[in-house]
Tab-separated table of C-alpha atoms and ligand atoms in Angstrom:
chain	number	residue	atom	x	y	z
A	1	MET	CA	279.055	294.662	-24.794
A	2	LYS	CA	282.141	292.612	-24.492
A	3	ASN	CA	281.318	288.846	-24.095
A	4	ILE	CA	284.681	287.114	-22.241
A	5	ALA	CA	284.285	283.235	-21.664
A	6	ILE	CA	286.730	281.691	-18.826
A	7	ILE	CA	287.891	278.381	-18.611
A	8	GLY	CA	288.384	277.171	-15.208
A	9	ALA	CA	287.005	278.088	-11.785
A	10	GLY	CA	290.232	277.853	-9.938
A	11	SER	CA	292.662	280.763	-8.666
A	12	ALA	CA	293.224	282.713	-11.902
A	13	GLY	CA	289.843	282.041	-13.107
A	14	LEU	CA	287.907	283.563	-10.426
A	15	PHE	CA	290.460	286.559	-9.365
A	16	ALA	CA	289.683	287.550	-13.191
A	17	ALA	CA	286.014	287.174	-12.892
A	18	LYS	CA	286.272	289.158	-10.028
A	19	LEU	CA	288.077	291.908	-11.990
A	20	LEU	CA	285.918	291.813	-14.973
A	21	SER	CA	282.614	291.892	-12.624
A	22	SER	CA	283.386	296.207	-12.254
A	23	TYR	CA	283.157	296.458	-15.856
A	24	GLU	CA	279.425	297.170	-16.973
A	25	ASP	CA	280.258	296.415	-21.056
A	26	VAL	CA	281.591	293.308	-20.032
A	27	LYS	CA	279.854	289.643	-19.735
A	28	VAL	CA	281.511	287.011	-18.578
A	29	THR	CA	280.607	283.470	-18.747
A	30	VAL	CA	282.827	280.763	-16.426
A	31	PHE	CA	283.166	277.215	-17.589
A	32	GLU	CA	284.041	274.680	-14.667
A	33	LYS	CA	284.647	271.094	-14.761
A	34	ALA	CA	283.954	270.045	-11.228
A	35	LYS	CA	280.589	270.732	-9.091
A	36	ASN	CA	282.121	273.845	-7.601
A	37	PRO	CA	284.907	276.666	-7.572
A	38	GLY	CA	288.026	277.309	-6.171
A	39	THR	CA	288.592	273.645	-5.327
A	40	LYS	CA	292.648	273.841	-5.315
A	41	LEU	CA	292.639	277.403	-3.557
A	42	ARG	CA	290.804	275.709	-0.677
A	43	ALA	CA	293.175	273.541	-0.268
A	44	SER	CA	295.876	275.621	-0.024
A	45	GLY	CA	298.245	275.966	2.461
A	46	GLY	CA	297.031	273.159	4.327
A	47	GLY	CA	293.886	275.410	4.001
A	48	LYS	CA	295.106	278.812	5.069
A	49	ALA	CA	295.834	279.729	1.565
A	50	ASN	CA	299.189	281.089	1.446
A	51	ILE	CA	298.400	283.792	-1.030
A	52	LEU	CA	301.013	285.683	-1.857
A	53	ASN	CA	304.890	286.329	-0.779
A	54	ALA	CA	305.912	289.856	-0.255
A	55	ASN	CA	309.033	289.368	-1.474
A	56	VAL	CA	308.544	287.940	-4.552
A	57	LYS	CA	311.560	287.130	-7.240
A	58	GLY	CA	312.028	285.780	-10.387
A	59	ASP	CA	314.880	282.885	-9.101
A	60	CYS	CA	311.778	281.197	-7.089
A	61	TYR	CA	310.128	280.094	-10.177
A	62	ASN	CA	311.646	277.253	-13.478
A	63	ASN	CA	311.938	280.619	-15.858
A	64	HIS	CA	313.950	283.115	-14.084
A	65	ARG	CA	313.918	285.282	-16.834
A	66	PHE	CA	310.468	285.542	-17.741
A	67	MET	CA	309.699	285.986	-14.006
A	68	ASP	CA	311.944	288.685	-13.715
A	69	ALA	CA	310.855	290.416	-16.928
A	70	PHE	CA	307.079	289.868	-15.558
A	71	LEU	CA	307.599	290.769	-11.897
A	72	GLN	CA	308.683	294.406	-13.425
A	73	ARG	CA	304.985	294.805	-15.037
A	74	THR	CA	303.350	293.227	-12.342
A	75	GLY	CA	304.198	292.807	-8.414
A	76	TYR	CA	303.839	291.776	-5.494
A	77	GLN	CA	301.935	295.047	-4.405
A	78	THR	CA	299.555	295.083	-7.070
A	79	ILE	CA	298.069	292.316	-6.248
A	80	TYR	CA	298.079	292.608	-2.695
A	81	ASN	CA	296.068	296.358	-3.344
A	82	GLU	CA	293.885	294.406	-5.246
A	83	PHE	CA	292.711	291.879	-2.687
A	84	SER	CA	292.255	294.716	-0.067
A	85	ARG	CA	290.177	296.787	-2.710
A	86	MET	CA	288.348	293.472	-2.674
A	87	GLY	CA	287.719	293.428	1.281
A	88	LEU	CA	290.599	291.183	2.637
A	89	ARG	CA	292.318	291.472	5.066
A	90	MET	CA	295.710	290.090	4.986
A	91	THR	CA	298.749	289.215	7.146
A	92	VAL	CA	302.482	288.654	6.484
A	93	ASP	CA	304.450	286.069	8.545
A	94	ASP	CA	307.831	286.571	8.935
A	95	GLU	CA	309.063	284.695	5.999
A	96	ASN	CA	307.098	287.195	3.753
A	97	ARG	CA	304.018	284.685	3.375
A	98	VAL	CA	300.924	286.263	3.224
A	99	TYR	CA	297.699	284.777	4.393
A	100	PRO	CA	293.938	285.999	4.856
A	101	ALA	CA	293.840	287.469	8.311
A	102	THR	CA	291.397	284.376	9.317
A	103	LEU	CA	294.054	281.748	8.154
A	104	PHE	CA	291.208	280.516	6.386
A	105	SER	CA	291.538	279.672	2.854
A	106	LYS	CA	287.660	279.823	2.065
A	107	THR	CA	287.682	283.727	3.435
A	108	VAL	CA	289.562	284.116	-0.481
A	109	LEU	CA	287.230	282.232	-2.147
A	110	ASP	CA	284.073	284.043	-0.474
A	111	VAL	CA	285.854	287.738	-1.152
A	112	LEU	CA	286.255	286.430	-4.741
A	113	LEU	CA	282.710	285.164	-5.153
A	114	SER	CA	280.928	287.784	-3.120
A	115	ASN	CA	279.158	290.898	-4.844
A	116	LEU	CA	279.509	289.342	-8.414
A	117	SER	CA	277.655	291.888	-10.693
A	118	SER	CA	274.830	289.817	-12.685
A	119	ARG	CA	276.960	290.091	-16.027
A	120	VAL	CA	279.154	286.924	-14.670
A	121	SER	CA	277.155	283.769	-14.356
A	122	PHE	CA	278.841	279.936	-14.215
A	123	ARG	CA	278.723	276.959	-15.481
A	124	CYS	CA	279.612	274.436	-13.164
A	125	GLU	CA	279.788	270.826	-14.180
A	126	CYS	CA	280.858	271.608	-17.394
A	127	THR	CA	284.466	270.177	-19.241
A	128	VAL	CA	285.383	272.456	-21.796
A	129	LYS	CA	286.604	269.898	-24.481
A	130	LYS	CA	286.235	272.156	-27.731
A	131	LEU	CA	287.273	275.578	-28.238
A	132	VAL	CA	286.445	276.807	-32.036
A	133	HIS	CA	287.743	279.840	-33.484
A	134	CYS	CA	285.295	281.183	-36.384
A	135	GLU	CA	285.097	284.825	-37.790
A	136	GLY	CA	286.416	286.819	-34.837
A	137	LYS	CA	284.648	284.700	-32.630
A	138	TRP	CA	285.223	281.945	-30.420
A	139	TYR	CA	282.711	279.163	-29.730
A	140	VAL	CA	282.822	276.736	-26.358
A	141	ASN	CA	281.905	273.229	-26.799
A	142	GLU	CA	278.660	273.377	-28.844
A	143	PHE	CA	277.178	276.240	-26.996
A	144	PRO	CA	275.570	278.851	-29.818
A	145	GLU	CA	277.279	281.790	-27.423
A	146	ALA	CA	280.141	283.443	-29.124
A	147	TYR	CA	282.954	285.292	-26.896
A	148	ASP	CA	285.061	287.724	-28.116
A	149	ASN	CA	287.868	286.941	-25.586
A	150	VAL	CA	288.514	283.549	-23.894
A	151	LEU	CA	290.504	283.330	-20.919
A	152	MET	CA	291.824	279.778	-20.676
A	153	ALA	CA	292.937	279.201	-16.964
A	154	SER	CA	292.161	275.121	-16.218
A	155	GLY	CA	295.325	274.921	-14.415
A	156	SER	CA	297.041	271.538	-13.734
A	157	PRO	CA	296.241	267.754	-13.466
A	158	ALA	CA	298.615	268.132	-10.191
A	159	ASN	CA	297.085	266.942	-6.627
A	160	MET	CA	294.329	264.961	-8.993
A	161	ILE	CA	293.680	261.409	-9.242
A	162	ALA	CA	294.512	259.382	-12.371
A	163	ALA	CA	290.676	259.142	-13.413
A	164	ASN	CA	290.302	263.067	-13.181
A	165	ARG	CA	292.641	263.961	-15.265
A	166	LYS	CA	291.074	262.618	-18.128
A	167	GLY	CA	290.643	264.689	-20.829
A	168	ILE	CA	290.998	268.428	-19.036
A	169	ALA	CA	293.784	269.498	-21.342
A	170	ASP	CA	292.185	268.310	-24.401
A	171	TYR	CA	290.742	271.865	-25.897
A	172	TRP	CA	293.921	273.403	-25.751
A	173	LYS	CA	296.060	270.115	-27.112
A	174	ALA	CA	294.048	270.889	-30.264
A	175	LEU	CA	295.494	273.943	-30.784
A	176	HIS	CA	298.835	272.814	-31.408
A	177	LEU	CA	300.541	274.795	-28.825
A	178	ASP	CA	304.615	274.374	-27.782
A	179	ASP	CA	304.608	272.692	-24.325
A	180	LYS	CA	306.365	270.363	-22.587
A	181	PRO	CA	304.194	267.329	-20.592
A	182	PHE	CA	303.393	268.128	-17.050
A	183	GLU	CA	305.046	266.398	-14.631
A	184	PRO	CA	304.403	266.459	-10.303
A	185	SER	CA	306.203	269.134	-8.640
A	186	LEU	CA	306.188	270.425	-5.034
A	187	VAL	CA	306.019	266.830	-4.410
A	188	GLY	CA	307.981	264.217	-1.882
A	189	PHE	CA	310.593	261.898	-3.239
A	190	LYS	CA	310.558	257.911	-3.446
A	191	ILE	CA	314.226	256.702	-1.796
A	192	LYS	CA	315.763	253.639	-3.201
A	193	ASP	CA	316.810	251.382	-0.447
A	194	TYR	CA	314.533	253.231	1.827
A	195	PRO	CA	315.345	252.723	5.851
A	196	LYS	CA	311.192	251.652	6.389
A	197	GLU	CA	312.130	252.486	9.770
A	198	LEU	CA	312.026	255.899	9.529
A	199	TYR	CA	308.584	256.065	8.835
A	200	GLY	CA	306.894	258.983	11.207
A	201	CYS	CA	310.213	260.750	11.907
A	202	ARG	CA	310.072	264.335	11.542
A	203	ALA	CA	313.747	266.043	11.541
A	204	LYS	CA	314.883	269.323	10.870
A	205	ALA	CA	318.224	269.148	8.354
A	206	GLU	CA	320.322	271.049	5.603
A	207	VAL	CA	318.950	269.427	2.659
A	208	SER	CA	321.288	269.194	-0.317
A	209	LEU	CA	320.176	267.888	-3.901
A	210	TYR	CA	323.123	266.559	-5.527
A	211	GLN	CA	323.250	265.542	-9.276
A	212	GLU	CA	325.833	262.943	-8.733
A	213	SER	CA	328.982	265.118	-7.089
A	214	THR	CA	327.513	268.410	-8.360
A	215	LEU	CA	325.427	270.497	-5.631
A	216	VAL	CA	322.225	271.991	-7.608
A	217	TRP	CA	320.303	273.445	-4.136
A	218	LYS	CA	320.292	273.172	-0.481
A	219	GLU	CA	317.938	274.285	2.171
A	220	ILE	CA	317.235	273.820	5.551
A	221	GLY	CA	313.896	272.560	6.948
A	222	GLU	CA	311.794	269.810	8.492
A	223	VAL	CA	312.003	266.657	6.719
A	224	MET	CA	309.219	264.079	6.835
A	225	PHE	CA	309.934	260.272	6.291
A	226	LYS	CA	307.224	258.897	4.843
A	227	GLU	CA	306.815	254.856	4.308
A	228	ASP	CA	309.043	254.659	1.304
A	229	GLY	CA	310.575	257.943	0.560
A	230	VAL	CA	311.065	261.899	2.486
A	231	SER	CA	308.574	264.616	1.723
A	232	GLY	CA	307.931	268.334	3.828
A	233	ILE	CA	308.099	271.807	2.539
A	234	VAL	CA	312.159	271.891	2.573
A	235	VAL	CA	311.789	268.516	0.049
A	236	MET	CA	309.298	270.108	-2.257
A	237	ASN	CA	310.795	272.722	-3.030
A	238	LEU	CA	314.151	270.580	-4.107
A	239	SER	CA	311.514	268.503	-6.230
A	240	SER	CA	311.144	272.288	-8.186
A	241	ARG	CA	314.923	272.312	-8.334
A	242	TYR	CA	315.245	268.748	-9.296
A	243	ASN	CA	312.364	268.981	-12.416
A	244	GLN	CA	314.958	271.489	-13.851
A	245	LEU	CA	317.858	269.330	-14.121
A	246	LYS	CA	317.862	267.804	-17.633
A	247	ASN	CA	319.538	264.650	-16.332
A	248	ARG	CA	318.116	263.637	-13.755
A	249	LYS	CA	320.348	260.111	-12.821
A	250	LYS	CA	322.091	259.575	-10.141
A	251	CYS	CA	320.560	262.472	-7.660
A	252	ARG	CA	320.735	262.352	-4.256
A	253	PHE	CA	319.985	263.995	-0.974
A	254	SER	CA	322.691	264.574	1.424
A	255	LEU	CA	321.106	265.581	4.945
A	256	ASN	CA	322.911	267.721	7.800
A	257	PHE	CA	321.646	267.165	11.095
A	258	LEU	CA	324.314	269.022	12.721
A	259	TYR	CA	323.922	272.258	10.179
A	260	ASP	CA	323.399	274.676	13.279
A	261	ASP	CA	326.171	273.430	15.320
A	262	GLU	CA	329.515	272.882	13.871
A	263	ALA	CA	331.720	272.474	16.824
A	264	PHE	CA	329.426	268.982	17.959
A	265	ASP	CA	331.964	266.589	18.038
A	266	VAL	CA	329.864	262.869	17.723
A	267	LYS	CA	332.654	260.545	18.948
A	268	ALA	CA	332.920	262.634	22.231
A	269	HIS	CA	329.492	262.289	22.541
A	270	LEU	CA	329.315	258.809	22.146
A	271	SER	CA	332.140	257.890	24.430
A	272	ARG	CA	329.880	260.051	27.130
A	273	PHE	CA	326.470	258.950	26.513
A	274	HIS	CA	326.768	255.503	24.498
A	275	ASP	CA	324.047	256.947	21.970
A	276	LEU	CA	322.485	260.184	20.006
A	277	ALA	CA	319.208	259.558	21.992
A	278	GLY	CA	319.464	263.377	23.379
A	279	VAL	CA	320.926	264.198	19.486
A	280	LEU	CA	318.369	262.876	17.246
A	281	HIS	CA	314.844	262.173	16.393
A	282	PRO	CA	313.908	258.362	18.670
A	283	LYS	CA	313.948	256.592	15.080
A	284	LEU	CA	317.013	257.650	13.723
A	285	ASN	CA	318.984	257.122	16.823
A	286	LYS	CA	317.505	253.328	16.535
A	287	LEU	CA	318.893	253.523	13.120
A	288	TYR	CA	322.171	254.759	14.291
A	289	GLN	CA	322.675	252.229	16.803
A	290	ARG	CA	321.581	249.294	14.085
A	291	LYS	CA	323.748	251.069	11.554
A	292	PRO	CA	326.036	254.387	12.058
A	293	PHE	CA	325.979	256.908	9.348
A	294	ASP	CA	327.097	260.587	9.418
A	295	LEU	CA	325.502	262.996	11.543
A	296	ARG	CA	326.547	265.677	8.344
A	297	ASN	CA	326.068	263.475	5.274
A	298	PHE	CA	322.982	261.499	5.533
A	299	THR	CA	322.915	260.064	2.134
A	300	LEU	CA	319.471	259.042	0.515
A	301	ALA	CA	319.653	258.078	-3.215
A	302	ILE	CA	316.771	259.102	-5.110
A	303	ASP	CA	314.310	256.848	-6.742
A	304	SER	CA	311.854	258.921	-8.347
A	305	LEU	CA	309.243	261.592	-7.876
A	306	TYR	CA	306.285	260.965	-5.782
A	307	ASP	CA	302.790	260.363	-8.213
A	308	MET	CA	301.199	263.615	-9.631
A	309	GLU	CA	298.396	262.883	-7.144
A	310	PHE	CA	300.598	264.170	-3.970
A	311	ALA	CA	301.865	267.323	-6.014
A	312	GLN	CA	301.031	270.995	-4.885
A	313	VAL	CA	301.549	271.881	-8.535
A	314	CYS	CA	303.063	270.945	-11.943
A	315	ALA	CA	305.749	271.525	-13.964
A	316	GLY	CA	305.387	271.743	-17.389
A	317	GLY	CA	302.662	273.391	-19.625
A	318	ILE	CA	302.189	275.731	-22.495
A	319	SER	CA	305.808	277.290	-23.333
A	320	VAL	CA	305.391	280.868	-22.262
A	321	ASP	CA	306.904	281.623	-25.908
A	322	GLU	CA	303.528	281.103	-27.268
A	323	VAL	CA	302.401	284.311	-25.310
A	324	THR	CA	302.757	287.870	-25.359
A	325	ASP	CA	303.400	289.965	-22.078
A	326	THR	CA	299.682	290.446	-21.410
A	327	PHE	CA	299.468	286.385	-21.716
A	328	GLU	CA	297.380	286.674	-25.301
A	329	LEU	CA	298.481	283.957	-27.641
A	330	LYS	CA	300.758	284.896	-30.233
A	331	LYS	CA	298.939	282.661	-32.779
A	332	TYR	CA	295.511	283.050	-31.721
A	333	PRO	CA	294.782	287.032	-30.848
A	334	GLY	CA	291.745	287.126	-28.497
A	335	LEU	CA	292.521	283.834	-26.662
A	336	TYR	CA	294.574	284.272	-23.093
A	337	ALA	CA	296.139	281.636	-21.052
A	338	VAL	CA	297.299	282.374	-17.649
A	339	GLY	CA	297.876	280.534	-14.698
A	340	GLU	CA	299.337	277.025	-13.536
A	341	MET	CA	298.325	276.153	-17.108
A	342	LEU	CA	301.398	278.034	-18.653
A	343	ASP	CA	304.960	276.042	-18.207
A	344	ILE	CA	306.205	278.344	-15.054
A	345	ASP	CA	305.840	277.136	-11.221
A	346	GLY	CA	307.266	278.198	-8.333
A	347	VAL	CA	308.774	276.508	-4.968
A	348	CYS	CA	306.394	276.818	-1.917
A	349	GLY	CA	305.892	280.136	-0.303
A	350	GLY	CA	302.968	281.690	-2.063
A	351	TYR	CA	304.461	281.841	-5.243
A	352	ASN	CA	302.088	280.025	-6.992
A	353	LEU	CA	298.897	281.488	-6.317
A	354	PHE	CA	300.775	284.891	-6.993
A	355	PHE	CA	301.580	283.666	-10.038
A	356	ALA	CA	297.482	282.250	-11.035
A	357	PHE	CA	296.306	285.981	-9.683
A	358	ALA	CA	299.125	288.335	-11.275
A	359	SER	CA	298.621	286.670	-14.629
A	360	ALA	CA	295.271	286.598	-14.519
A	361	TYR	CA	295.605	290.474	-13.715
A	362	GLU	CA	297.647	291.214	-16.931
A	363	ALA	CA	295.304	289.385	-19.202
A	364	VAL	CA	291.685	291.385	-17.736
A	365	LYS	CA	293.670	294.093	-17.889
A	366	ALA	CA	294.363	293.789	-22.027
A	367	MET	CA	291.052	292.729	-22.407
A	368	THR	CA	289.509	295.573	-20.976
A	369	HIS	CA	291.700	297.677	-22.595
A	370	GLY	CA	289.593	300.953	-24.190
A	371	HIS	CA	286.536	299.984	-21.789
B	401	FAD	C1	297.103	270.731	-1.531
B	401	FAD	C2	297.922	272.256	-2.336
B	401	FAD	C3	298.312	272.988	-1.542
B	401	FAD	C4	298.784	274.579	-2.429
B	401	FAD	N1	298.939	275.451	-1.396
B	401	FAD	C5	299.394	276.624	-1.914
B	401	FAD	C6	299.935	277.804	-1.280
B	401	FAD	O1	299.877	277.648	0.181
B	401	FAD	N2	300.734	278.697	-2.007
B	401	FAD	C7	300.472	278.784	-3.025
B	401	FAD	O2	300.507	279.650	-4.049
B	401	FAD	N3	300.339	277.645	-3.926
B	401	FAD	C8	299.665	276.778	-3.215
B	401	FAD	N4	299.231	275.606	-3.947
B	401	FAD	C9	299.075	275.723	-6.056
B	401	FAD	C10	297.932	276.590	-5.911
B	401	FAD	O3	297.014	276.025	-5.525
B	401	FAD	C11	297.934	276.579	-7.740
B	401	FAD	O4	299.375	276.728	-8.164
B	401	FAD	C12	296.708	277.505	-8.149
B	401	FAD	O5	295.355	277.280	-7.946
B	401	FAD	C13	296.766	277.701	-9.598
B	401	FAD	O6	295.339	278.143	-10.083
B	401	FAD	P1	295.111	278.502	-11.574
B	401	FAD	O7	294.071	278.944	-11.570
B	401	FAD	O8	295.996	277.940	-12.434
B	401	FAD	O9	294.385	276.605	-11.403
B	401	FAD	P2	293.577	276.149	-10.510
B	401	FAD	O10	293.525	276.290	-9.237
B	401	FAD	O11	293.319	274.596	-10.487
B	401	FAD	O12	291.958	276.130	-11.213
B	401	FAD	C14	292.120	275.678	-12.350
B	401	FAD	C15	290.353	275.195	-12.903
B	401	FAD	O13	290.300	274.947	-14.026
B	401	FAD	C16	289.158	273.799	-13.898
B	401	FAD	N5	289.021	273.025	-15.174
B	401	FAD	C17	290.329	272.217	-15.776
B	401	FAD	N6	290.140	272.035	-16.934
B	401	FAD	C18	288.853	272.071	-17.247
B	401	FAD	C19	288.182	271.837	-18.363
B	401	FAD	N7	288.489	271.351	-19.366
B	401	FAD	N8	287.016	273.039	-18.471
B	401	FAD	C20	286.560	273.307	-17.203
B	401	FAD	N9	287.178	273.551	-16.434
B	401	FAD	C21	288.692	272.906	-16.038
B	401	FAD	C22	289.700	273.006	-12.865
B	401	FAD	O14	288.577	271.924	-12.300
B	401	FAD	C23	289.506	273.951	-11.878
B	401	FAD	O15	288.962	274.152	-11.002
B	401	FAD	C24	298.950	274.174	-3.556
B	401	FAD	C25	298.335	273.502	-4.355
B	401	FAD	C26	297.791	272.259	-3.838
B	401	FAD	C27	297.062	271.147	-4.263
């Protein structure tokens, strides 16, 4: 009987546990610091869980080269088929985003937790603080059980308040792996000299991220104006591009509210109607009356990203140079690292959950090879 420990009952850990459950000669213990498994999975996609993207591509992630190579081995269809086999019915929207057909994240969690064999057991409210390697076996905290393999799937501190982030990475930090500090990603931005009267406004625009005069990335979508900054999917995606910049000084957004109407003549409209009430959100119209701005280049100077507790994922984590193609640590055979704890993060659209599931899938395949 092979004995496997999984650290973290999140998206990657639960997917791995479900896959391992069908091997009769494998025993699994899942260690989870929280009271219940799958907290982030349940919160995903605003409670709908955008679990995959049918058009997943390497350039939607921070490390394009690693992801391009990985996607050659494990693509979208493989993970879609695994979920189908588990009994999950899925629906794909017109932007290739895949959801459970119920549009309810708990369905995914229920599918992962249902019909698990008795060989899979959970130790919840148990934070892994120590991993020890001794004579070819692994030991967790002070427990006496010896494990042949350990799957580290403990995620990142994204979306956690400071108190909950403490100590979650201590056990793998002690392994002295090459890693980058975690930073919030898929998150909004605080803006310098922010026009506070825009709080509560939502407006569709083409949003361009500039570093000084260089265009970094642009995307169209709805911008949400918060108390002291901006958010929304388009802005969160730009946070992922922002995190990839070496120099983040003097970065700004340029919002084009007329991206779909090149011919629109603001001056002519104003001389006829005297204001932009029929063109802009009322709060933007009011701001324009107080302080006119270029509707095709409304500039917002970036102050900083919002804090970790508002982020959907983290940039940073264990370098992918530390792992083999099957996510086994090169320095520690038998130990695997998957999901968000690795330095891989994608934009919004199902890419992050896809990576959590797909990396867990690869690791499970390697751990069960020959079983
Ligand atoms: C609000 C929100 C919405 C999101 N929406 C989407 C979406 O729609 N689509 C998408 O693709 N992605 C989405 N994401 C991102 C996605 O949820 C994560 O990328 C994904 O869950 C990461 O999976 P993981 O298994 O690596 O980590 P997690 O799912 O975070 O699991 C890690 C688990 O390990 C546990 N743990 C941590 N440290 C320890 C320790 N030392 N000992 C024991 N247990 C430990 C944690 O408590 C946790 O349960 C969203 C994230 C958030 C926060």
